[in-house]
PDB file of C-alpha atoms in Angstrom:
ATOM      1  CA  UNK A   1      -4.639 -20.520   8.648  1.00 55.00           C
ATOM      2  CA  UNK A   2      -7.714 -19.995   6.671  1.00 55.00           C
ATOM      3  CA  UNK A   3      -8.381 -16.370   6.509  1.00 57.00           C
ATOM      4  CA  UNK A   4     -11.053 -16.289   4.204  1.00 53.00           C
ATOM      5  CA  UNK A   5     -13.615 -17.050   6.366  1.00 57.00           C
ATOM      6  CA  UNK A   6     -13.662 -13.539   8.076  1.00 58.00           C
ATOM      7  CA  UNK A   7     -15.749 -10.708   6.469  1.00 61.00           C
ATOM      8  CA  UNK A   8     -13.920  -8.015   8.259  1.00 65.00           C
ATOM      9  CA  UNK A   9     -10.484  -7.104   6.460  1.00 68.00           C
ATOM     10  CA  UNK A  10      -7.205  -8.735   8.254  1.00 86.00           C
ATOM     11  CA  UNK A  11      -4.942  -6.564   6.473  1.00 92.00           C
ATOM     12  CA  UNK A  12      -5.863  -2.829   6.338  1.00 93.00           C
ATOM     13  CA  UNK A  13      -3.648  -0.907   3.696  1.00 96.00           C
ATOM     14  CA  UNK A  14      -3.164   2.693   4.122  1.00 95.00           C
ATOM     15  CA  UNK A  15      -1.191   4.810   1.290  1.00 95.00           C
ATOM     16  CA  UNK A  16       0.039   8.533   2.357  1.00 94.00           C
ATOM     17  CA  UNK A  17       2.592  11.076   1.801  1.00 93.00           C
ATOM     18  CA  UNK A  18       5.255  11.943   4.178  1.00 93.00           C
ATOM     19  CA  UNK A  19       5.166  15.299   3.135  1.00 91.00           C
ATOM     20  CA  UNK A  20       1.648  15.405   5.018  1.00 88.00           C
ATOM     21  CA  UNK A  21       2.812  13.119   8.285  1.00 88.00           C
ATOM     22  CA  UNK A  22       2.709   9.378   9.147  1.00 88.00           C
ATOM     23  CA  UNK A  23      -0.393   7.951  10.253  1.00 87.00           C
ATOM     24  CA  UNK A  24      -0.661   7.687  13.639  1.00 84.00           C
ATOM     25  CA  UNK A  25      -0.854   4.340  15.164  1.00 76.00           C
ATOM     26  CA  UNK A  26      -1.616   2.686  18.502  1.00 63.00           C
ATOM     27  CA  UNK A  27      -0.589  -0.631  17.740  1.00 70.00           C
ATOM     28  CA  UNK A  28       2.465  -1.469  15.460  1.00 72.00           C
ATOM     29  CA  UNK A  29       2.458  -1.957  11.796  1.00 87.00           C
ATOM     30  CA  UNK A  30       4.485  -2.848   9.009  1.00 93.00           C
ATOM     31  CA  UNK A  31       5.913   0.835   7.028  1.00 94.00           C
ATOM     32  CA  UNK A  32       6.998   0.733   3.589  1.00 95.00           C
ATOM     33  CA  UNK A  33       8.932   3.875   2.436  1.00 96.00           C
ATOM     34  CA  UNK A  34       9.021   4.529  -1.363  1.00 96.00           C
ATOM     35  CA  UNK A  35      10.809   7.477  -1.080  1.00 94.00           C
ATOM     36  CA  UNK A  36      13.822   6.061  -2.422  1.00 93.00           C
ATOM     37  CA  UNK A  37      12.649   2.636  -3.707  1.00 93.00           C
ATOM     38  CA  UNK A  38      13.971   1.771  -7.438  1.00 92.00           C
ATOM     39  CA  UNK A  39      10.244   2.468  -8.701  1.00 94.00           C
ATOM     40  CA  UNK A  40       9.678   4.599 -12.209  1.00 92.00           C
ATOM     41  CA  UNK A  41       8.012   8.405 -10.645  1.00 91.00           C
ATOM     42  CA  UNK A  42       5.429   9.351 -12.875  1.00 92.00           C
ATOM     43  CA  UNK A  43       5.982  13.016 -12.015  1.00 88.00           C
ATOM     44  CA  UNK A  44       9.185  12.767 -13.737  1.00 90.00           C
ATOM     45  CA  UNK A  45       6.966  12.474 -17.308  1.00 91.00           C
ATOM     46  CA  UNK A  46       5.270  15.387 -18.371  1.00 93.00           C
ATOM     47  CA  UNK A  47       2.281  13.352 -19.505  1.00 93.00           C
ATOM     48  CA  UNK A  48       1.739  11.992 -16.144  1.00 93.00           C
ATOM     49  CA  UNK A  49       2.803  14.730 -13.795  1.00 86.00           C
ATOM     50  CA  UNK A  50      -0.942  15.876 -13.295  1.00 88.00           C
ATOM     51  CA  UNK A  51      -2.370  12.363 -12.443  1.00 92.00           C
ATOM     52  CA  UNK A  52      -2.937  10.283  -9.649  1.00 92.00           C
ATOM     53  CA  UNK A  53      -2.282   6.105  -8.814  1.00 92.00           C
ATOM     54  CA  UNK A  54      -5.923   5.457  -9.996  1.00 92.00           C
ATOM     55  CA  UNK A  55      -4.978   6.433 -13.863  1.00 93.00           C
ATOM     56  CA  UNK A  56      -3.867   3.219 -16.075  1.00 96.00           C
ATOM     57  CA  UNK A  57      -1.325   5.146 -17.647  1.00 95.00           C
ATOM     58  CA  UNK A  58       0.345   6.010 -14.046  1.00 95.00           C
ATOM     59  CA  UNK A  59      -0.483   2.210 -13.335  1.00 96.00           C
ATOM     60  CA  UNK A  60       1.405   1.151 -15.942  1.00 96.00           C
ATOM     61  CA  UNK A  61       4.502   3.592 -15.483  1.00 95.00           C
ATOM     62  CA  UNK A  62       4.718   2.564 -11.919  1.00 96.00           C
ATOM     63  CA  UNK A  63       4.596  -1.470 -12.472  1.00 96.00           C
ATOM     64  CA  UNK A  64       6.946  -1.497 -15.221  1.00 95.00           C
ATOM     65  CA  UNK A  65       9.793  -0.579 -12.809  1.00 93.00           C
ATOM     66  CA  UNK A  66      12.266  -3.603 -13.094  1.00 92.00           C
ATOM     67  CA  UNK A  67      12.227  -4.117  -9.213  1.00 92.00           C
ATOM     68  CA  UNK A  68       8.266  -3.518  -8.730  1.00 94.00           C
ATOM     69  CA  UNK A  69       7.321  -6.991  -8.352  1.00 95.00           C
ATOM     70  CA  UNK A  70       9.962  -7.914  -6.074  1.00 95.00           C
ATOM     71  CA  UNK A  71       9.014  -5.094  -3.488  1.00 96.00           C
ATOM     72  CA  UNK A  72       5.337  -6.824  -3.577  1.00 97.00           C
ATOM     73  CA  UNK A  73       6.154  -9.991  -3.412  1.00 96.00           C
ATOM     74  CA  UNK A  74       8.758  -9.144  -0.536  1.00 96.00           C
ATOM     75  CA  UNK A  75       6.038  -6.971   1.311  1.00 97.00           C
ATOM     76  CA  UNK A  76       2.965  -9.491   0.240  1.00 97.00           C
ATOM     77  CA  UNK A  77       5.454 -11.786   2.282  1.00 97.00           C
ATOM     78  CA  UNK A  78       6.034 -10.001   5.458  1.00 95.00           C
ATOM     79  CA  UNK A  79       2.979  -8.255   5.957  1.00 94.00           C
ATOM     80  CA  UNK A  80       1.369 -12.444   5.640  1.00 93.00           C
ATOM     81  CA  UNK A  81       4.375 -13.143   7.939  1.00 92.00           C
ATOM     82  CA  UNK A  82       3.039 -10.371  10.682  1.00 91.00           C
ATOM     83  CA  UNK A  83      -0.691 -11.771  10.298  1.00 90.00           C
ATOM     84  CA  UNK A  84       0.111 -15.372  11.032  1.00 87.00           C
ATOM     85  CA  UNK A  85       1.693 -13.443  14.354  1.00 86.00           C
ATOM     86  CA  UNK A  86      -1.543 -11.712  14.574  1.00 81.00           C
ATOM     87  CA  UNK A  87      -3.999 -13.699  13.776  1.00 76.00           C
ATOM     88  CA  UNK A  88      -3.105 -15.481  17.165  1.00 77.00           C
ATOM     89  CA  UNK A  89      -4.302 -12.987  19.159  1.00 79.00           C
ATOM     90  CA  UNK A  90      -7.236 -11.940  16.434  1.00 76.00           C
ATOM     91  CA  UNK A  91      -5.530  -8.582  15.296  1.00 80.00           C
ATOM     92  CA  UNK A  92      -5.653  -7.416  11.962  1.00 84.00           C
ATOM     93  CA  UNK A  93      -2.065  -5.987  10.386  1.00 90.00           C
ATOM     94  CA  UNK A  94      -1.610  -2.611   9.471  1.00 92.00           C
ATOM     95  CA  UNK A  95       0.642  -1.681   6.314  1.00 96.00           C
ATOM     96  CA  UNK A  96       1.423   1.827   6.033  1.00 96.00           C
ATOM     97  CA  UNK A  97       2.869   2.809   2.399  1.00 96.00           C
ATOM     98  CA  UNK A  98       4.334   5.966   2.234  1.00 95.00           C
ATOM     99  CA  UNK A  99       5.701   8.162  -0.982  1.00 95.00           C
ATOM    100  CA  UNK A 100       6.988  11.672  -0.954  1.00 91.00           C
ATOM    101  CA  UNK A 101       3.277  12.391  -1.842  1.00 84.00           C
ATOM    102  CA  UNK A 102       0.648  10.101  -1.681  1.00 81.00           C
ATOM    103  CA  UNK A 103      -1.135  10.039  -5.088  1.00 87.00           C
ATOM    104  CA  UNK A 104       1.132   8.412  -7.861  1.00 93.00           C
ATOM    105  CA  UNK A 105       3.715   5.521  -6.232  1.00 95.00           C
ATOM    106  CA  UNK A 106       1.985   4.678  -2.931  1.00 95.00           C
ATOM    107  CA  UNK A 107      -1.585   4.554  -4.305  1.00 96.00           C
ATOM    108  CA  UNK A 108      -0.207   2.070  -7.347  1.00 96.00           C
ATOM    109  CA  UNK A 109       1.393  -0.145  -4.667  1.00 97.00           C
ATOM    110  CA  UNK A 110      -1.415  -0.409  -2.134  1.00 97.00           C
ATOM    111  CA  UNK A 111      -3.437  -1.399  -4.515  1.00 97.00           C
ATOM    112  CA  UNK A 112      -1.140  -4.084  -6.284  1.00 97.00           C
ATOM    113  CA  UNK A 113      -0.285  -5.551  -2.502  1.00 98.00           C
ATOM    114  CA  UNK A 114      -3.871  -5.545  -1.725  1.00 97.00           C
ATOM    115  CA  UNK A 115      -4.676  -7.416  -5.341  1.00 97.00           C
ATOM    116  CA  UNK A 116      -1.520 -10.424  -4.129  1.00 97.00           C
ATOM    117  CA  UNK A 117      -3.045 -10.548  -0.687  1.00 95.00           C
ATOM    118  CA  UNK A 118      -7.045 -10.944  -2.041  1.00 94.00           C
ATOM    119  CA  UNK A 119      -4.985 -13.743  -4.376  1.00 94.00           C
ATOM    120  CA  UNK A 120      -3.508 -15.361  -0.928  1.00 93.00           C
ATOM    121  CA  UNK A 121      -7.178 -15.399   0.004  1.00 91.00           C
ATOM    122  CA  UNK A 122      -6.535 -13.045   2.280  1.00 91.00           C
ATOM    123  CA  UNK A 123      -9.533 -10.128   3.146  1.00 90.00           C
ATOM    124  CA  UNK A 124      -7.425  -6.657   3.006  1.00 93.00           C
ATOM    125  CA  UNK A 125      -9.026  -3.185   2.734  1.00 94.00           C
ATOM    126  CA  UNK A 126      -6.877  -0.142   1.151  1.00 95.00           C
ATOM    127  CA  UNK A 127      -7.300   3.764   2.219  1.00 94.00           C
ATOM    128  CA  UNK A 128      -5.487   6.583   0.086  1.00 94.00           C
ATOM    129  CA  UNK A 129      -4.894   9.388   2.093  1.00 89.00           C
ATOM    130  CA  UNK A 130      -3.736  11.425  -0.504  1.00 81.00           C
ATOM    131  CA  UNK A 131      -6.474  11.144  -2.750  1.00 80.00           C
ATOM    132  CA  UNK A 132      -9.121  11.471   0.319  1.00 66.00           C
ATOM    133  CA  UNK A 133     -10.399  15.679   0.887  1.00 54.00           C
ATOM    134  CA  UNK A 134      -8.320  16.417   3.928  1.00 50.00           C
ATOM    135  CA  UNK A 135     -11.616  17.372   5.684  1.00 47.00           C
ATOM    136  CA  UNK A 136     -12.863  13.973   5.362  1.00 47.00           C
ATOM    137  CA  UNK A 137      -9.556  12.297   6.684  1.00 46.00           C
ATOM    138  CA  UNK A 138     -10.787  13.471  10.144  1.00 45.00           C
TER     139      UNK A 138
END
């Protein structure tokens, strides 16, 4: 299916922190927990404790996890998987990625699945929660 000829994203990436709640959702969507994934936590360095998933250093702590590219490509694949489903019926997939917190892990991986998908040719938005002021989350 050619997806590039939509405007409107088919994949909608949100990043958040369980700490602060899942997203709510009426439809269902694909949830990644990084709680416990095998990914380098930039809050363990001292250097990067104070930063957030938009800083190159963090970037580059976070993607230089042996198993990082495995969970994207494995993710890239089933959230593609879930849109061929989709696309069907003309929804758009929802991918909810969820650290502890939502401005180190989550935000470097929503944006690295988004950057694989755009690749695939494939329109997909990202949100970050974490790094949104709560008051304009509502």
């Amino acid at each position: 299916m050619n997806y590039g000829t939509s405007e409107q994203p088919w994949i909608q990436i949100e990043t958040f922190g369980f700490d602060h709640g899942v997203p709510s959702t009426l439809t269902g969507a694909l949830l990644i927990d990084l709680r416990n994934a095998p990914l380098q936590d930039p809050a363990d360095e001292a250097a990067l404790a104070d930063r957030d998933g938009m800083d190159e250093d963090v970037v580059g702590h976070v993607m230089e996890s042996p198993r990082t590219f495995t969970l994207l490509s494995r993710t890239a694949d089933q959230a593609q998987a879930l849109l061929d489903h989709n696309a069907k019926s003309n929804l758009t997939v929802r991918v909810l990625v969820g650290d502890t917190e939502d401005r180190t892990r989550a935000v470097v991986v929503g944006d690295a699945l988004a950057e694989i998908l755009t690749a695939r040719g494939i329109h997909t938005s990202v949100e970050h929660r974490g790094l949104t002021p709560p008051a304009a989350q509502n």
